[in-house]
Coordinates of C-alpha atoms in Angstrom, one line a residue:
Chain A
X1 CA -226.0 -17.0 -55.1
X2 CA -225.8 -13.4 -53.9
X3 CA -229.0 -12.6 -55.2
X4 CA -231.7 -14.6 -53.0
X5 CA -235.2 -15.1 -54.2
X6 CA -237.7 -15.2 -51.3
X7 CA -240.6 -16.6 -53.4
X8 CA -241.5 -18.9 -50.6
X9 CA -242.6 -16.2 -48.1
X10 CA -244.3 -14.1 -50.4
X11 CA -246.3 -17.4 -51.4
X12 CA -247.3 -18.2 -48.2
X13 CA -248.3 -14.7 -47.4
X14 CA -250.7 -14.8 -50.7
X15 CA -251.5 -18.4 -49.9
X16 CA -250.8 -19.6 -53.2
X17 CA -249.6 -22.7 -54.3
X18 CA -246.8 -23.5 -56.6
X19 CA -248.5 -24.9 -59.2
X20 CA -250.9 -22.7 -59.3
X21 CA -248.5 -19.7 -59.2
X22 CA -246.5 -21.2 -61.8
X23 CA -249.8 -21.5 -64.3
X24 CA -250.8 -18.0 -63.7
X25 CA -247.5 -16.8 -64.4
X26 CA -247.2 -18.8 -67.3
X27 CA -243.8 -20.4 -66.5
X28 CA -243.6 -24.6 -65.8
X29 CA -243.7 -25.8 -62.5
X30 CA -240.2 -26.9 -63.5
X31 CA -238.6 -23.6 -63.8
X32 CA -240.2 -22.3 -60.9
X33 CA -238.7 -24.5 -58.6
X34 CA -235.4 -23.9 -60.6
X35 CA -236.3 -20.2 -59.3
X36 CA -237.5 -21.2 -55.8
X37 CA -233.7 -23.0 -55.2
X38 CA -231.7 -20.3 -56.3
X39 CA -230.7 -22.1 -59.3
X40 CA -231.4 -19.5 -61.7
X41 CA -228.8 -17.4 -63.5
X42 CA -231.3 -15.2 -64.8
X43 CA -235.0 -14.3 -64.7
X44 CA -236.9 -11.9 -67.3
X45 CA -238.1 -8.9 -66.6
X46 CA -241.5 -10.1 -68.4
X47 CA -241.5 -13.0 -65.7
X48 CA -240.2 -10.7 -62.4
X49 CA -243.1 -8.7 -63.6
X50 CA -245.9 -11.4 -64.0
X51 CA -244.5 -12.5 -60.5
X52 CA -245.2 -9.4 -58.8
X53 CA -248.8 -8.6 -60.7
X54 CA -249.6 -12.2 -59.2
X55 CA -248.0 -12.0 -56.0
X56 CA -249.2 -8.1 -55.6
X57 CA -246.0 -7.0 -54.3
X58 CA -242.8 -5.4 -55.3
X59 CA -239.5 -6.6 -56.9
X60 CA -237.5 -5.7 -53.9
X61 CA -240.3 -8.2 -51.8
X62 CA -238.8 -11.0 -53.7
X63 CA -234.9 -10.4 -54.5
X64 CA -232.5 -9.6 -51.9
X65 CA -229.0 -8.7 -52.3
X66 CA -226.9 -10.9 -49.8
X67 CA -223.1 -9.9 -49.9
X68 CA -221.2 -13.1 -48.6
X69 CA -217.9 -11.1 -48.5
X70 CA -219.3 -8.8 -45.4
X71 CA -217.6 -9.8 -42.1
X72 CA -220.4 -9.7 -39.5
Chain B
X1 CA -239.4 -2.1 -109.2
X2 CA -241.2 0.8 -107.9
X3 CA -245.0 0.6 -107.0
X4 CA -247.3 3.2 -105.9
X5 CA -249.2 2.5 -102.4
X6 CA -252.3 1.2 -104.5
X7 CA -250.5 -1.0 -106.4
X8 CA -248.6 -2.4 -103.9
X9 CA -251.7 -3.1 -101.5
X10 CA -252.9 -4.9 -104.8
X11 CA -249.9 -7.2 -105.2
X12 CA -250.2 -8.1 -101.2
X13 CA -254.1 -8.9 -101.7
X14 CA -252.8 -11.0 -105.1
X15 CA -250.4 -12.5 -102.7
X16 CA -252.7 -13.5 -100.3
X17 CA -254.8 -15.1 -102.1
X18 CA -252.3 -16.7 -104.1
X19 CA -251.0 -18.3 -100.8
X20 CA -254.1 -19.2 -99.9
X21 CA -255.0 -21.6 -102.5
X22 CA -251.3 -23.2 -102.3
X23 CA -250.1 -21.7 -105.7
X24 CA -247.5 -19.4 -104.3
X25 CA -245.1 -21.1 -101.6
X26 CA -245.5 -19.7 -98.0
X27 CA -241.8 -19.1 -96.9
X28 CA -242.0 -20.7 -93.7
X29 CA -243.8 -23.4 -94.0
X30 CA -243.4 -24.8 -97.8
X31 CA -239.7 -23.8 -98.3
X32 CA -237.5 -26.7 -99.1
X33 CA -234.7 -26.1 -96.7
X34 CA -235.0 -26.2 -93.1
X35 CA -233.1 -27.6 -90.6
X36 CA -234.8 -30.8 -90.2
X37 CA -234.3 -31.5 -93.9
X38 CA -230.8 -30.6 -93.7
X39 CA -230.3 -33.0 -91.0
X40 CA -232.0 -35.7 -92.5
X41 CA -229.9 -35.2 -95.7
X42 CA -226.5 -35.3 -93.5
X43 CA -227.8 -38.4 -91.9
X44 CA -228.8 -40.0 -95.1
X45 CA -225.2 -39.1 -96.7
X46 CA -223.5 -40.7 -93.3
X47 CA -225.5 -43.9 -93.7
X48 CA -224.3 -44.5 -97.5
X49 CA -220.7 -43.6 -96.7
X50 CA -220.6 -46.4 -94.1
X51 CA -222.5 -48.6 -96.4
X52 CA -219.9 -47.5 -99.0
X53 CA -216.7 -48.3 -96.5
X54 CA -218.0 -51.8 -95.2
X55 CA -218.4 -52.3 -99.6
X56 CA -214.6 -51.2 -99.6
X57 CA -213.5 -53.2 -97.2
X58 CA -215.1 -56.8 -98.5
X59 CA -213.9 -55.5 -102.1
X60 CA -210.5 -54.2 -102.4
X61 CA -208.7 -57.6 -102.5
X62 CA -211.0 -58.1 -105.6
X63 CA -210.1 -55.3 -107.2
X64 CA -206.2 -56.8 -107.4
X65 CA -205.7 -57.4 -111.1
X66 CA -207.9 -54.9 -112.5
X67 CA -206.8 -51.4 -113.7
X68 CA -207.9 -50.3 -110.2
X69 CA -204.3 -50.7 -108.8
X70 CA -202.4 -51.5 -112.0
X71 CA -200.5 -49.5 -113.9
X72 CA -201.2 -46.4 -112.0
X73 CA -198.4 -44.0 -111.9
X74 CA -199.1 -43.3 -108.2
X75 CA -197.7 -47.0 -107.2
X76 CA -194.4 -48.4 -107.4
X77 CA -195.3 -52.1 -108.5
X78 CA -194.0 -53.8 -105.8
X79 CA -195.8 -51.9 -103.1
X80 CA -199.1 -53.1 -103.6
X81 CA -199.5 -55.2 -100.8
X82 CA -198.1 -52.8 -98.5
X83 CA -200.4 -49.9 -100.1
X84 CA -203.6 -52.5 -99.3
X85 CA -202.3 -53.3 -96.0
X86 CA -202.2 -49.2 -95.0
X87 CA -205.8 -48.9 -96.7
X88 CA -207.0 -51.6 -94.6
X89 CA -205.2 -50.2 -91.3
X90 CA -206.4 -46.8 -91.9
X91 CA -210.2 -48.3 -92.3
X92 CA -210.2 -49.0 -88.9
X93 CA -210.5 -45.1 -87.6
X94 CA -212.3 -44.0 -90.7
X95 CA -215.3 -46.5 -89.6
X96 CA -215.1 -45.6 -85.9
X97 CA -215.0 -41.8 -87.2
X98 CA -218.3 -42.7 -89.1
X99 CA -219.9 -44.3 -86.4
X100 CA -219.3 -41.7 -84.1
X101 CA -220.4 -39.1 -87.1
X102 CA -223.7 -41.1 -86.9
X103 CA -224.4 -41.1 -83.4
X104 CA -223.7 -37.3 -83.1
X105 CA -226.8 -36.7 -86.1
X106 CA -228.6 -39.0 -84.0
X107 CA -227.9 -36.8 -80.8
X108 CA -228.4 -33.6 -82.1
X109 CA -231.8 -34.8 -84.2
X110 CA -233.4 -35.8 -80.4
X111 CA -232.2 -32.3 -79.4
X112 CA -228.7 -32.7 -77.6
X113 CA -226.6 -30.8 -79.8
X114 CA -224.8 -28.7 -77.2
X115 CA -224.3 -31.4 -75.0
X116 CA -220.8 -33.3 -73.1
X117 CA -221.3 -36.1 -75.3
X118 CA -221.3 -34.1 -78.5
X119 CA -217.8 -32.7 -77.4
X120 CA -216.7 -36.1 -76.5
X121 CA -217.9 -37.8 -80.1
X122 CA -216.1 -34.4 -82.2
X123 CA -213.2 -35.3 -80.0
X124 CA -213.2 -38.8 -80.9
X125 CA -213.8 -37.9 -84.7
X126 CA -210.5 -35.8 -84.3
X127 CA -208.4 -38.2 -83.1
X128 CA -209.4 -40.8 -85.6
X129 CA -208.6 -38.4 -88.3
X130 CA -205.1 -37.6 -87.0
X131 CA -204.7 -41.3 -86.7
X132 CA -205.6 -41.4 -90.4
X133 CA -203.2 -38.8 -91.6
X134 CA -200.0 -40.8 -89.5
X135 CA -200.8 -43.9 -90.9
X136 CA -201.1 -42.0 -94.9
X137 CA -197.7 -40.1 -93.6
X138 CA -196.2 -44.0 -93.2
X139 CA -197.7 -44.5 -96.7
X140 CA -194.9 -41.9 -98.3
X141 CA -192.3 -44.1 -98.4
X142 CA -194.2 -45.9 -101.1
X143 CA -196.0 -43.3 -102.9
X144 CA -195.6 -38.9 -102.7
X145 CA -199.6 -39.1 -103.1
X146 CA -200.1 -40.4 -99.4
X147 CA -198.0 -37.5 -98.1
X148 CA -200.8 -34.9 -99.6
X149 CA -203.9 -37.3 -98.1
X150 CA -201.7 -37.2 -94.6
X151 CA -201.8 -33.1 -94.7
X152 CA -205.6 -33.3 -95.9
X153 CA -206.4 -36.0 -92.8
X154 CA -204.8 -33.8 -90.3
X155 CA -206.4 -30.5 -91.7
X156 CA -210.0 -32.1 -91.3
X157 CA -208.8 -33.0 -87.5
X158 CA -207.7 -29.5 -86.8
X159 CA -210.7 -28.1 -88.7
X160 CA -212.7 -30.4 -85.8
X161 CA -210.9 -30.2 -83.0
X162 CA -211.7 -26.3 -84.0
X163 CA -215.6 -27.2 -83.9
X164 CA -215.6 -29.3 -80.7
X165 CA -214.3 -25.4 -79.3
X166 CA -216.9 -24.0 -80.4
X167 CA -219.5 -26.3 -79.3
X168 CA -218.3 -26.1 -75.8
X169 CA -218.5 -22.7 -75.7
X170 CA -222.0 -23.0 -77.5
X171 CA -222.7 -25.2 -74.6
X172 CA -221.9 -22.6 -72.1
X173 CA -224.2 -20.0 -73.8
X174 CA -227.3 -22.6 -73.6
X175 CA -226.6 -23.2 -70.0
X176 CA -227.2 -19.7 -69.3
X177 CA -230.2 -19.4 -71.5
X178 CA -231.4 -22.7 -69.7
X179 CA -231.4 -21.5 -66.6
X180 CA -232.9 -18.0 -67.4
X181 CA -236.7 -18.3 -66.3

């Protein structure tokens, strides 16, 4: 996936567990794990808003664009 | 019917009272048609047709002498045996198609409407229709009516193939929806 989700890092920083976070956001733990494992194809703005509110961060802290075609 | 603001409000209040007392049907809940009822209707009709098919298979030989077969302008008198054989031959794919249809409806009932299984079942049903069409075409040697039946069967088979294609596209959309968090 070209957009990487860095939820684990943010969750560790704020010390929130997965079950706790999923309850606070309002999504099922299954959906949260889909998100964490980069299997999600799209995210709703409402969900992103909830995540940023609960983790007290910006969307850029969670979403990262990885350009796979770039030769380093 | 144009009403003033005050009359509109009065009408809304009256409707609320009537709905509250179940004297006026609330559209969303008490409507006769919703997709569950429609599905149950399809399921019941499918079961009835399966029973009719079985009854037909059992009782067809007994109709030999009756007016069901004799004196009909569609058949040559000597080809009765041939026609009976064809009907029984076509009964097999018809039964397969009906059973697959029943399974399809059960799947839809369990919310598996846009899965690979559905696609496969639709493919089987459409092939069964085509086979029935071919069998009917074989029967045109006996009567011209079978040609028409063959055409109709092939047409239905084609429609089912198109439905299968649509379901495949629907699967893609559902997948994307499922993975939207």
